[in-house]
mmCIF file of C-alpha atoms and ligand atoms in Angstrom:
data_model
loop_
_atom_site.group_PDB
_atom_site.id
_atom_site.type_symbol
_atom_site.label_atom_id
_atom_site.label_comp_id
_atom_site.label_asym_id
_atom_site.label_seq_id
_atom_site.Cartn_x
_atom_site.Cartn_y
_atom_site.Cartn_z
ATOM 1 C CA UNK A 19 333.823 86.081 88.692
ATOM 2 C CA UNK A 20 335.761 88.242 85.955
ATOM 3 C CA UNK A 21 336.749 86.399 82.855
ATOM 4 C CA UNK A 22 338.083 88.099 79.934
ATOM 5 C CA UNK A 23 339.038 86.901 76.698
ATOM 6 C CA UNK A 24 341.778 88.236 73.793
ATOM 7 C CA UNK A 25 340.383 86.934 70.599
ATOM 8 C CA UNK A 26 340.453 88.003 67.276
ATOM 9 C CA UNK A 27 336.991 86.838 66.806
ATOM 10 C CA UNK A 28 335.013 88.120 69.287
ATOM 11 C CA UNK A 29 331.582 87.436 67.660
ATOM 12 C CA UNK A 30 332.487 83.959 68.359
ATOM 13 C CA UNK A 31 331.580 84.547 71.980
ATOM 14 C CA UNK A 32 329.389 84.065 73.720
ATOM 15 C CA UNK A 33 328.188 81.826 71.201
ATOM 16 C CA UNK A 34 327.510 78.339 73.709
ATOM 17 C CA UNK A 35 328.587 80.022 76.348
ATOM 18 C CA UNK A 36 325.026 82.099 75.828
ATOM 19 C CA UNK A 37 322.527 79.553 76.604
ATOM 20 C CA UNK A 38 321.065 77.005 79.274
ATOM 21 C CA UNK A 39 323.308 77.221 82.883
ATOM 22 C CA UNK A 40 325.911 79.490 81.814
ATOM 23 C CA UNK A 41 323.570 81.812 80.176
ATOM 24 C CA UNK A 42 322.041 82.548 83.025
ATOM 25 C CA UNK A 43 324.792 82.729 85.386
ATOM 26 C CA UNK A 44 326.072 85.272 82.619
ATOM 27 C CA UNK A 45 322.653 87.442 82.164
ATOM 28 C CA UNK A 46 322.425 87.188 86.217
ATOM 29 C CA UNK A 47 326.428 88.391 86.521
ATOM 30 C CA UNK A 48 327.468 85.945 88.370
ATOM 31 C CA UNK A 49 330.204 85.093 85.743
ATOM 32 C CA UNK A 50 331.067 88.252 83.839
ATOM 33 C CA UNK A 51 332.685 88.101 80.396
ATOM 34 C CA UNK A 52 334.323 91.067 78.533
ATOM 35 C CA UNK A 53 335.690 90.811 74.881
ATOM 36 C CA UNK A 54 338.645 92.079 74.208
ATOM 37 C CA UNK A 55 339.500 92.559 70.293
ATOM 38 C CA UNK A 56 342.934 91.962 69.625
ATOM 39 C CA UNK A 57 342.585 94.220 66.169
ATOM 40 C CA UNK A 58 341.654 96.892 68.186
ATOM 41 C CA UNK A 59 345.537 97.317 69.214
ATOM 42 C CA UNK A 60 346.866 96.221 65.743
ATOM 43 C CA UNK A 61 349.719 98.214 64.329
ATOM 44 C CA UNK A 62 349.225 100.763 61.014
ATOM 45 C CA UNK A 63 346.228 101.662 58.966
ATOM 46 C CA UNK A 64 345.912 97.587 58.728
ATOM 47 C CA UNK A 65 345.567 97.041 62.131
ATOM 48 C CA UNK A 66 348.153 94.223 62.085
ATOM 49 C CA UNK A 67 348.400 91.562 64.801
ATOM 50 C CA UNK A 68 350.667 89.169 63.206
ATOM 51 C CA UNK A 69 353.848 88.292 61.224
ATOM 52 C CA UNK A 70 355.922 85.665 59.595
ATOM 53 C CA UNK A 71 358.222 84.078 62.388
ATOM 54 C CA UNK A 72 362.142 84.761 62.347
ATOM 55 C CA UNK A 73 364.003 81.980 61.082
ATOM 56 C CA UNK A 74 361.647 81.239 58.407
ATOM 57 C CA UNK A 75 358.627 78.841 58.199
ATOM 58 C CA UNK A 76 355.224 79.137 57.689
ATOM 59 C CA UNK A 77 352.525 80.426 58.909
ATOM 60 C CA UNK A 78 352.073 83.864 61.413
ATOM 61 C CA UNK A 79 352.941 84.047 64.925
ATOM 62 C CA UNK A 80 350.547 86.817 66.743
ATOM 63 C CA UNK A 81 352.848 90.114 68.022
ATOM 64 C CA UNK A 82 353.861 91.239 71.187
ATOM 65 C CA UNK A 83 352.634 94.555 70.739
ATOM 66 C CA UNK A 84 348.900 94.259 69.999
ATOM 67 C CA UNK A 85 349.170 91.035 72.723
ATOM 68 C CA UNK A 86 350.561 93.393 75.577
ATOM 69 C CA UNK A 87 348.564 96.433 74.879
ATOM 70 C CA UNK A 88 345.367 93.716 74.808
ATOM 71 C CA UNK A 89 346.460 92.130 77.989
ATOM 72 C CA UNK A 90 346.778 96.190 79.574
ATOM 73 C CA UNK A 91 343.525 96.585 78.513
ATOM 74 C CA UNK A 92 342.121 93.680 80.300
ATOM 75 C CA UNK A 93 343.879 94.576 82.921
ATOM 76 C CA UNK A 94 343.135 98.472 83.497
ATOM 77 C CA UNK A 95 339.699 98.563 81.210
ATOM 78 C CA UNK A 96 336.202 97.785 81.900
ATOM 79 C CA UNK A 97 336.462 95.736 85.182
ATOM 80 C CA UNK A 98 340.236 95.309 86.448
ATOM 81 C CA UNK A 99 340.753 98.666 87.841
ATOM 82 C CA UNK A 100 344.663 97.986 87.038
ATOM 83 C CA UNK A 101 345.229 95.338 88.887
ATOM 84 C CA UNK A 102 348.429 93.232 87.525
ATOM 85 C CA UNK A 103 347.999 90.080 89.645
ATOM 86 C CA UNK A 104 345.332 89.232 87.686
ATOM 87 C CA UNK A 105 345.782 85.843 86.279
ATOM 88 C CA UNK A 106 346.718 85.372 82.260
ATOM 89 C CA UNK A 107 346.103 82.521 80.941
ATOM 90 C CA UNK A 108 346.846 81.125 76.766
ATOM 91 C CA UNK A 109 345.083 78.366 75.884
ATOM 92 C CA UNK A 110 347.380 76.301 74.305
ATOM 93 C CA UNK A 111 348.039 72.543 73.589
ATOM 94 C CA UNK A 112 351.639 72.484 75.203
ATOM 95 C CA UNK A 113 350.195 74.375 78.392
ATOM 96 C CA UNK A 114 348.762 71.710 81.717
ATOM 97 C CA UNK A 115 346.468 69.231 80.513
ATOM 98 C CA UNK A 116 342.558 70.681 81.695
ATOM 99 C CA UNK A 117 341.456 68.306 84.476
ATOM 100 C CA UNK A 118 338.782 68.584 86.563
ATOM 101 C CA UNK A 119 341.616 69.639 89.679
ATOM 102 C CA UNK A 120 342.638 72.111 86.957
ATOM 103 C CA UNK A 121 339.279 73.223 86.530
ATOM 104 C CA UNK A 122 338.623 73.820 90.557
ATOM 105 C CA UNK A 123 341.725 75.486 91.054
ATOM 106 C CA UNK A 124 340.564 78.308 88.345
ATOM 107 C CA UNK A 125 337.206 78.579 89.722
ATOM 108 C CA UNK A 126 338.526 79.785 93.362
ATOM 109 C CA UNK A 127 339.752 83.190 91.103
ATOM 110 C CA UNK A 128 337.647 86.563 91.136
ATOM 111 C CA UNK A 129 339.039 87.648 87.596
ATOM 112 C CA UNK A 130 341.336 85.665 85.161
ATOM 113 C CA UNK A 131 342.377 87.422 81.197
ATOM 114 C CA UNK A 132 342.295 84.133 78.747
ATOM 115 C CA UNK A 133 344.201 84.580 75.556
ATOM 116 C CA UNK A 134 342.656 82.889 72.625
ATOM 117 C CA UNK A 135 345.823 82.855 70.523
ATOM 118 C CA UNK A 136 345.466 81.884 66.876
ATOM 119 C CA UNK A 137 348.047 80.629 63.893
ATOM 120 C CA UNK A 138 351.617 79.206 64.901
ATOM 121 C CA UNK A 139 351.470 80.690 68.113
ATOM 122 C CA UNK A 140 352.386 84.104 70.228
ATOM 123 C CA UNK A 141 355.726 85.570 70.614
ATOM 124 C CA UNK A 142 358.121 83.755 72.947
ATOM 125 C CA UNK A 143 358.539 87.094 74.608
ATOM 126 C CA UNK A 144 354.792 87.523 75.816
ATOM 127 C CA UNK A 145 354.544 84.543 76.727
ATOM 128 C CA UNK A 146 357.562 84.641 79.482
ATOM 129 C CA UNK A 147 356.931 88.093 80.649
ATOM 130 C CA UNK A 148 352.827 88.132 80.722
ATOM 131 C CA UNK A 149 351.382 85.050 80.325
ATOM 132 C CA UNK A 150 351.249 83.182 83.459
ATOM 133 C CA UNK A 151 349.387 79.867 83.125
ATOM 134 C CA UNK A 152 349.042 78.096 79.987
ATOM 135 C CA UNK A 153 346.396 75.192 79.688
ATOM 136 C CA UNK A 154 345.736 72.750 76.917
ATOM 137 C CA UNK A 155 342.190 71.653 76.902
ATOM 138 C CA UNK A 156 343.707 67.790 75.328
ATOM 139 C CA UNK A 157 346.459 66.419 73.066
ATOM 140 C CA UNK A 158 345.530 67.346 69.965
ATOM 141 C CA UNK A 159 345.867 71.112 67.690
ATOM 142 C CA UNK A 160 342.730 73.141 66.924
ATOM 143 C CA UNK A 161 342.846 76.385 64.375
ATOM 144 C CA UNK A 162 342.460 79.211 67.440
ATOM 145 C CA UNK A 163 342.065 79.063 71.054
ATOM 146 C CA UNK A 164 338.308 80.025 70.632
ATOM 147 C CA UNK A 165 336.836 76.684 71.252
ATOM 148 C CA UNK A 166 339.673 75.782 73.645
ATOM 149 C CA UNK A 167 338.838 79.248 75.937
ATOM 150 C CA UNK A 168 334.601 78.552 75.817
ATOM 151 C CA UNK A 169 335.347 74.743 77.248
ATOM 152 C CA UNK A 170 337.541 76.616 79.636
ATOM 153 C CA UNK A 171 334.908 78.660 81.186
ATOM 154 C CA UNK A 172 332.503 76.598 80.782
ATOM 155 C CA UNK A 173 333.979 74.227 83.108
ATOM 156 C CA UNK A 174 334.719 76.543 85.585
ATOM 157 C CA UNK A 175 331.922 78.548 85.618
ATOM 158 C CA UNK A 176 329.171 75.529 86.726
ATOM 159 C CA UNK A 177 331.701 75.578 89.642
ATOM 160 C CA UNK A 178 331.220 78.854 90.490
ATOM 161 C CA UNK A 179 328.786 78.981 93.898
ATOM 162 C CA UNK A 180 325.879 79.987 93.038
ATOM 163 C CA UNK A 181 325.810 79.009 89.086
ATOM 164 C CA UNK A 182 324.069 74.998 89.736
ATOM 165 C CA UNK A 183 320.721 75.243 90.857
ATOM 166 C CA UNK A 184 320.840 72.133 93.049
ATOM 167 C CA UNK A 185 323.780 72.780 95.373
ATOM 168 C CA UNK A 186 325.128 68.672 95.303
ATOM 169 C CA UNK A 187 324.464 68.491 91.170
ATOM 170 C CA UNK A 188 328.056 69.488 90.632
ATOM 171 C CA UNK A 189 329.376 67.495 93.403
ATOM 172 C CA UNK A 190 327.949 63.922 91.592
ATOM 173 C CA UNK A 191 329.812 65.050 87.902
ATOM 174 C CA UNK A 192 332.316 62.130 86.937
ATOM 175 C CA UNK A 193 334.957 64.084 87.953
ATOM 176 C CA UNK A 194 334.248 65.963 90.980
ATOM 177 C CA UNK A 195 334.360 63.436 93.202
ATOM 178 C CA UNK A 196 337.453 61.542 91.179
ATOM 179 C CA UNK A 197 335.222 58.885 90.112
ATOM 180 C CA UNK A 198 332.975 58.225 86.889
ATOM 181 C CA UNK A 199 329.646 59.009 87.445
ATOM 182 C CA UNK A 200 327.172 56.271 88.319
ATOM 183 C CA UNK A 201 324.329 55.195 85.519
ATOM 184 C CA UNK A 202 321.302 57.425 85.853
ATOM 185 C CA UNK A 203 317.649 56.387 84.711
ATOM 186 C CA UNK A 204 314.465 58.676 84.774
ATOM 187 C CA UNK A 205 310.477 57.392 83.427
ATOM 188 C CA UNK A 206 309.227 55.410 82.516
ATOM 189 C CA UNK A 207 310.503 52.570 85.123
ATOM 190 C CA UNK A 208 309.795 50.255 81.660
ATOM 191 C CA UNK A 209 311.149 51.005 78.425
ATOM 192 C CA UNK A 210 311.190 48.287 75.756
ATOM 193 C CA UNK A 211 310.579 45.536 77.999
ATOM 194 C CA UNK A 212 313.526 46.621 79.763
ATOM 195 C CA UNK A 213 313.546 48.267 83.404
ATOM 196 C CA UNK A 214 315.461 49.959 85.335
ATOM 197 C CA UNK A 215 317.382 48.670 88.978
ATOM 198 C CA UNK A 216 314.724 48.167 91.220
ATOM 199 C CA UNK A 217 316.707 49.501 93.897
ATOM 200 C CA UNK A 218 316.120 52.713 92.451
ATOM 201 C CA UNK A 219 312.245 52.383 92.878
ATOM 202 C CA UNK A 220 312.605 50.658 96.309
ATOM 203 C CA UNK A 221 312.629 54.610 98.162
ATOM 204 C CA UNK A 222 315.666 53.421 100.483
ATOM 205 C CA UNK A 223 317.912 56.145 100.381
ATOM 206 C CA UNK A 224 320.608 54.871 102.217
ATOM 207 C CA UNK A 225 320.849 51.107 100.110
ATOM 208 C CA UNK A 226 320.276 53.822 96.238
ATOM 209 C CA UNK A 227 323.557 55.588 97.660
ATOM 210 C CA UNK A 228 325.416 52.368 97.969
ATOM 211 C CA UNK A 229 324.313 51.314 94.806
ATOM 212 C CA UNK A 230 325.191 54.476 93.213
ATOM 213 C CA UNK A 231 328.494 54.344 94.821
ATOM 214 C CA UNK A 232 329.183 50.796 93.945
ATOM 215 C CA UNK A 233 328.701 51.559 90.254
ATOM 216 C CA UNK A 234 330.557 54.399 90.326
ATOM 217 C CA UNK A 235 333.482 52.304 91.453
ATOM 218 C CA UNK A 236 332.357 49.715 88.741
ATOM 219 C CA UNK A 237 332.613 51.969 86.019
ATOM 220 C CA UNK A 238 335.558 53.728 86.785
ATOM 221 C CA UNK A 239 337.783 50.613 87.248
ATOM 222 C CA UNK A 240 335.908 49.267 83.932
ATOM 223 C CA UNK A 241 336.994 52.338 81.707
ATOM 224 C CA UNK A 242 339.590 54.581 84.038
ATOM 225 C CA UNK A 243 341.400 52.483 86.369
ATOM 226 C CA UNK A 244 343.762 55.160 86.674
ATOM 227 C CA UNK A 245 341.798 57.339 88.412
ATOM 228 C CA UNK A 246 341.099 55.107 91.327
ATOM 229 C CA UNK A 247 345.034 55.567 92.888
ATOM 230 C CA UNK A 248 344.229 59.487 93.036
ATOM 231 C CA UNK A 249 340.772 58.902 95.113
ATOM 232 C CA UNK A 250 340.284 58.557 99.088
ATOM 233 C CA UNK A 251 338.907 54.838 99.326
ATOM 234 C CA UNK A 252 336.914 53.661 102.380
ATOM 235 C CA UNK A 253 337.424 50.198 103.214
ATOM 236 C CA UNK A 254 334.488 48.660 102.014
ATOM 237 C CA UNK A 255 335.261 50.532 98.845
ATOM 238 C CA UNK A 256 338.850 48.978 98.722
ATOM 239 C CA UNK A 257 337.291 45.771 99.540
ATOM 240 C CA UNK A 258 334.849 45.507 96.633
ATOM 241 C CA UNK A 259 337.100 46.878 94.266
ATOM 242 C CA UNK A 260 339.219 44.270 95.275
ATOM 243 C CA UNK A 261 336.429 41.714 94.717
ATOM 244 C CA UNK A 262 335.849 42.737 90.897
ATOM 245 C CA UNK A 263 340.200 42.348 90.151
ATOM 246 C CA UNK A 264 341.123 45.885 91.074
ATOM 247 C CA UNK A 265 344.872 45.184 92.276
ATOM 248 C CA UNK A 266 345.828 48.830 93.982
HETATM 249 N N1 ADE B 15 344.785 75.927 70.744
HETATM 250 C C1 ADE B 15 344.887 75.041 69.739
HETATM 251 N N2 ADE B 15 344.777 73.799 70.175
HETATM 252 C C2 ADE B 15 344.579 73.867 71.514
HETATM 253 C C3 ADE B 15 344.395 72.915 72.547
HETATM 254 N N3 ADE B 15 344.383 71.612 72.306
HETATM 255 N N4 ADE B 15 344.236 73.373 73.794
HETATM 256 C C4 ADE B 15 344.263 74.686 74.065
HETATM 257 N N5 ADE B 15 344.435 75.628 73.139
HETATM 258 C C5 ADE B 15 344.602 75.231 71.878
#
């Protein structure tokens, strides 16, 4: 997969992005990231990208100029080949909330350009005409889109075939499977006088999947009800749900 990314701070990246699982999947090209430097397509001697917005108020909102010619770039530079269905996506807090159904529906993509927009915001008039998603990674404003574009890809790329070593280590993520993930213990079996489950040690496959999947179900009516209307439920699932309180 192709990602790009607009920033004015390119030496930000790939910054986390660079180690561990992603690193790899990067160094092995599996998940390809080009840089894109908005200043490189800033206008006069001072290579400027922004301005003061009309009407009045502060801060800068980033130009449509350096944004298209940025987005052309993407789009006809180093990998694209000038395709224009590719994707654009600004990370933004009033774009779709990032879920993990957001997430999958990204990583299904062969390329995607991700604008990292900065200040008040981009002009209105890129973001109708180019722009085509916009996602907010939660409710709340950061400075740039930096951080906002790294959780992005990071969450996409570790669902990227190919990126997870073991092929079912993605599938068990709270998340993936709509459900919290289930507690998780590893040596030793006694730690502070306390041990773990002894299902867990009892080598019964079948009865440590149960388990699992009965404290999955615990958990996630304990801190995310919510989530539990959005999930396929098998009857006895339904049934010991319904045995703890859940009312459906
Ligand atoms: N840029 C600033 N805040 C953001 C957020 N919450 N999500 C995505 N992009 C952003």
């Amino acid at each position: 997969m192709k990602i790009h990314v607009i920033t004015l701070f390119p030496d930000l990246f790939p910054g986390p992005l660079g180690e561990s699982i992603i690193g790899r999947a990067l160094d092995s090209g599996v998940v390809e990231l080009y840089l894109h430097n908005l200043r490189d397509h800033g206008e006069g001697p001072h290579k400027v990208v922004d301005d003061t917005a009309f009407g009045g108020g502060p801060g800068m909102v980033l130009k449509a100029g350096p944004l298209a010619a940025s987005i052309e770039e993407a789009r006809h530079g180093t990998a694209g080949g000038g395709r224009s269905d590719v994707p654009v996506v600004l990370m933004d807090p009033q774009g779709e909330r990032l879920t993990q159904q957001v997430v999958d529906r990204f990583a299904g993509l062969d390329e995607m350009i991700i604008i990292a927009g900065r200040y008040e915001g981009i002009d209105e008039r890129v973001r109708q005409r180019l722009v085509t998603h916009e996602v907010s990674i939660g409710d709340y404003v950061l400075t740039g889109g930096e951080l906002p574009a790294m959780v992005f890809i990071e969450a996409i790329a570790r669902r990227v075939p190919g990126v997870l070593g073991g092929e079912d280590s993605g599938k068990a993520d709270s998340f993936a499977s709509g459900l919290l993930q289930h507690p998780q213990y590893t040596r030793p079996a006694v730690w502070e006088d306390e041990a773990v489950p002894e299902i867990l040690l009892s080598g019964d496959h079948a009865r440590v999947d149960r388990w699992r999947r009965e404290q999955s179900l615990l958990r996630t009516l304990q801190r995310r009800p919510d989530l539990l209307n959005s999930v396929d439920l098998l009857e006895w699932e339904r049934e010991f749900l319904r045995e703890l309180g859940w009312q459906s």
